[in-house]
Amino acid sequence: MIIVTPPKPEDTNFITATFLDGYMKEWGAGPCPYDIWHKTMTPVAESLLFGGGSVLLVARVKGEKNTKTNLLGWSCVRHPEDQPPLVVYTYVKGLFRRGGIARALLKAHGISYSTDTFTYSTSTKHSRRLGKKAPHANYNPLEIRENHAKKDRK
């Protein structure tokens, strides 16, 4: 059984690393060379994931004490005023994909995958596949930039 909770402080390195590693080889990530990817993109990832109105939730194995092994995935969502929710990124460990964890994370954010309209801002092979299953999902890579800039100005 899984539970969805806010992340613990010790989860932040895992969240940042999986965002960077998962997005590094995607065409939408831009032309940043692999050898400087982490150094260049870590501050960007941390700003997107931990600032600017982002809400992070993690999925864990209920009752498992080891925080490194019980973390199955995480999701970062923003809730802009007068707009659909903006899914910054959702990650699920490979062995646990296709088991409903991403849906449970989105549900905990108040998003029904099958009925609600939402925007997602990063394109990976997994988000493209899941986006096709969500009838009201809209891909907009610029929305995160625009939303983030507004949050930073406040």
Coordinates of C-alpha atoms in Angstrom, one line a residue:
M1 CA 0.0 0.0 0.0
I2 CA 1.2 3.5 -0.8
I3 CA 0.8 6.8 1.0
V4 CA 1.2 10.3 -0.5
T5 CA 2.7 12.9 1.8
P6 CA 4.8 16.1 1.5
P7 CA 8.5 15.3 1.1
K8 CA 10.9 15.0 4.0
P9 CA 14.0 17.2 4.0
E10 CA 16.1 14.1 3.1
D11 CA 14.1 13.6 -0.1
T12 CA 15.2 16.8 -1.8
N13 CA 18.5 15.3 -3.3
F14 CA 16.6 12.4 -4.7
I15 CA 13.9 14.6 -6.2
T16 CA 16.4 17.0 -7.8
A17 CA 18.6 14.1 -9.1
T18 CA 15.7 12.2 -10.6
F19 CA 14.4 15.4 -12.3
L20 CA 17.8 16.1 -13.8
D21 CA 18.5 12.5 -14.8
G22 CA 15.1 11.9 -16.2
Y23 CA 15.0 15.1 -18.3
M24 CA 18.7 15.3 -19.4
K25 CA 18.3 13.2 -22.6
E26 CA 14.9 14.5 -23.7
W27 CA 14.7 16.6 -26.8
G28 CA 12.8 19.3 -25.0
A29 CA 15.6 19.9 -22.6
G30 CA 17.5 22.0 -25.0
P31 CA 21.1 22.0 -26.2
C32 CA 22.9 21.9 -22.8
P33 CA 25.9 19.5 -23.2
Y34 CA 25.8 16.4 -21.0
D35 CA 29.2 17.0 -19.4
I36 CA 27.9 20.3 -17.8
W37 CA 24.2 19.4 -17.5
H38 CA 24.1 18.9 -13.7
K39 CA 26.2 21.9 -12.8
T40 CA 24.2 24.1 -15.1
M41 CA 20.7 22.8 -14.5
T42 CA 20.7 22.1 -10.7
P43 CA 19.9 25.7 -9.8
V44 CA 17.2 25.7 -12.4
A45 CA 15.7 22.5 -11.2
E46 CA 15.8 23.5 -7.6
S47 CA 14.1 26.8 -8.4
L48 CA 11.3 25.1 -10.4
L49 CA 10.8 22.3 -7.9
F50 CA 11.2 24.0 -4.6
G51 CA 10.2 27.6 -5.2
G52 CA 7.7 29.8 -7.0
G53 CA 4.5 28.3 -5.7
S54 CA 5.4 24.6 -6.4
V55 CA 3.7 21.9 -4.3
L56 CA 5.7 18.7 -4.0
L57 CA 4.2 15.4 -2.9
V58 CA 5.9 12.0 -2.6
A59 CA 4.5 8.4 -2.8
R60 CA 5.9 6.0 -0.2
V61 CA 5.5 2.4 0.8
K62 CA 3.3 2.6 3.9
G63 CA 5.2 1.4 7.0
E64 CA 8.6 1.1 5.4
K65 CA 11.1 3.0 7.6
N66 CA 14.0 3.3 5.1
T67 CA 13.4 6.6 3.3
K68 CA 15.7 5.7 0.4
T69 CA 13.9 2.5 -0.4
N70 CA 10.3 3.5 0.4
L71 CA 10.2 6.5 -1.9
L72 CA 8.4 5.3 -5.0
G73 CA 7.9 8.6 -6.8
W74 CA 7.0 12.3 -6.5
S75 CA 5.1 15.0 -8.3
C76 CA 5.4 18.7 -8.5
V77 CA 2.4 20.8 -9.3
R78 CA 1.5 24.5 -9.3
H79 CA -2.0 25.9 -9.0
P80 CA -2.0 29.2 -10.9
E81 CA -4.9 31.6 -10.3
D82 CA -7.7 31.3 -12.9
Q83 CA -5.8 28.6 -14.8
P84 CA -5.8 24.8 -14.8
P85 CA -3.2 23.1 -12.6
L86 CA 0.3 23.0 -14.0
V87 CA 2.2 19.7 -13.6
V88 CA 5.9 20.6 -13.5
Y89 CA 7.1 17.0 -13.3
T90 CA 6.0 13.6 -12.1
Y91 CA 8.5 10.8 -11.5
V92 CA 7.9 7.2 -10.6
K93 CA 10.7 4.6 -10.1
G94 CA 11.0 2.3 -13.1
L95 CA 10.0 -0.9 -11.3
F96 CA 6.8 0.8 -10.1
R97 CA 5.6 2.4 -13.3
R98 CA 2.2 1.5 -14.7
G99 CA 0.9 0.7 -11.2
G100 CA -1.2 3.8 -10.6
I101 CA 1.4 5.8 -8.6
A102 CA 1.4 8.8 -10.9
R103 CA -2.4 8.8 -10.9
A104 CA -2.4 8.7 -7.1
L105 CA 0.1 11.6 -6.9
L106 CA -2.0 13.7 -9.2
K107 CA -5.1 12.8 -7.3
A108 CA -3.5 14.0 -4.1
H109 CA -2.8 17.3 -5.9
G110 CA -6.6 17.5 -6.7
I111 CA -6.2 16.4 -10.3
S112 CA -8.4 13.6 -11.7
Y113 CA -6.3 12.2 -14.5
S114 CA -9.3 11.1 -16.6
T115 CA -11.6 14.1 -16.2
D116 CA -9.7 17.2 -15.2
T117 CA -8.0 19.7 -17.4
F118 CA -4.4 20.3 -16.6
T119 CA -1.2 21.5 -18.3
Y120 CA 2.1 19.7 -18.2
S121 CA 5.3 21.5 -19.0
T122 CA 8.0 18.9 -19.5
S123 CA 8.0 16.4 -22.3
T124 CA 9.6 13.0 -21.7
K125 CA 8.7 9.6 -23.2
H126 CA 6.6 8.8 -20.1
S127 CA 4.8 12.1 -20.0
R128 CA 4.0 11.9 -23.7
R129 CA 2.5 8.4 -23.2
L130 CA 0.5 9.4 -20.1
G131 CA -0.6 12.7 -21.8
K132 CA -2.2 10.6 -24.5
K133 CA -4.3 8.8 -21.9
A134 CA -5.5 12.0 -20.2
P135 CA -8.1 13.4 -22.5
H136 CA -7.8 17.0 -21.1
A137 CA -4.1 17.2 -20.6
N138 CA -2.3 20.0 -22.5
Y139 CA 1.4 20.2 -23.2
N140 CA 2.8 23.7 -22.9
P141 CA 6.5 24.0 -22.2
L142 CA 6.4 27.8 -21.9
E143 CA 3.7 27.8 -19.2
I144 CA 6.2 26.9 -16.5
R145 CA 8.5 29.8 -17.5
E146 CA 5.6 32.3 -17.5
N147 CA 4.1 31.0 -14.2
H148 CA 7.5 30.8 -12.5
A149 CA 8.4 34.4 -13.5
K150 CA 5.1 35.6 -12.1
K151 CA 5.7 33.8 -8.8
D152 CA 9.2 35.2 -8.5
R153 CA 8.0 38.8 -8.9
K154 CA 5.5 38.5 -6.0

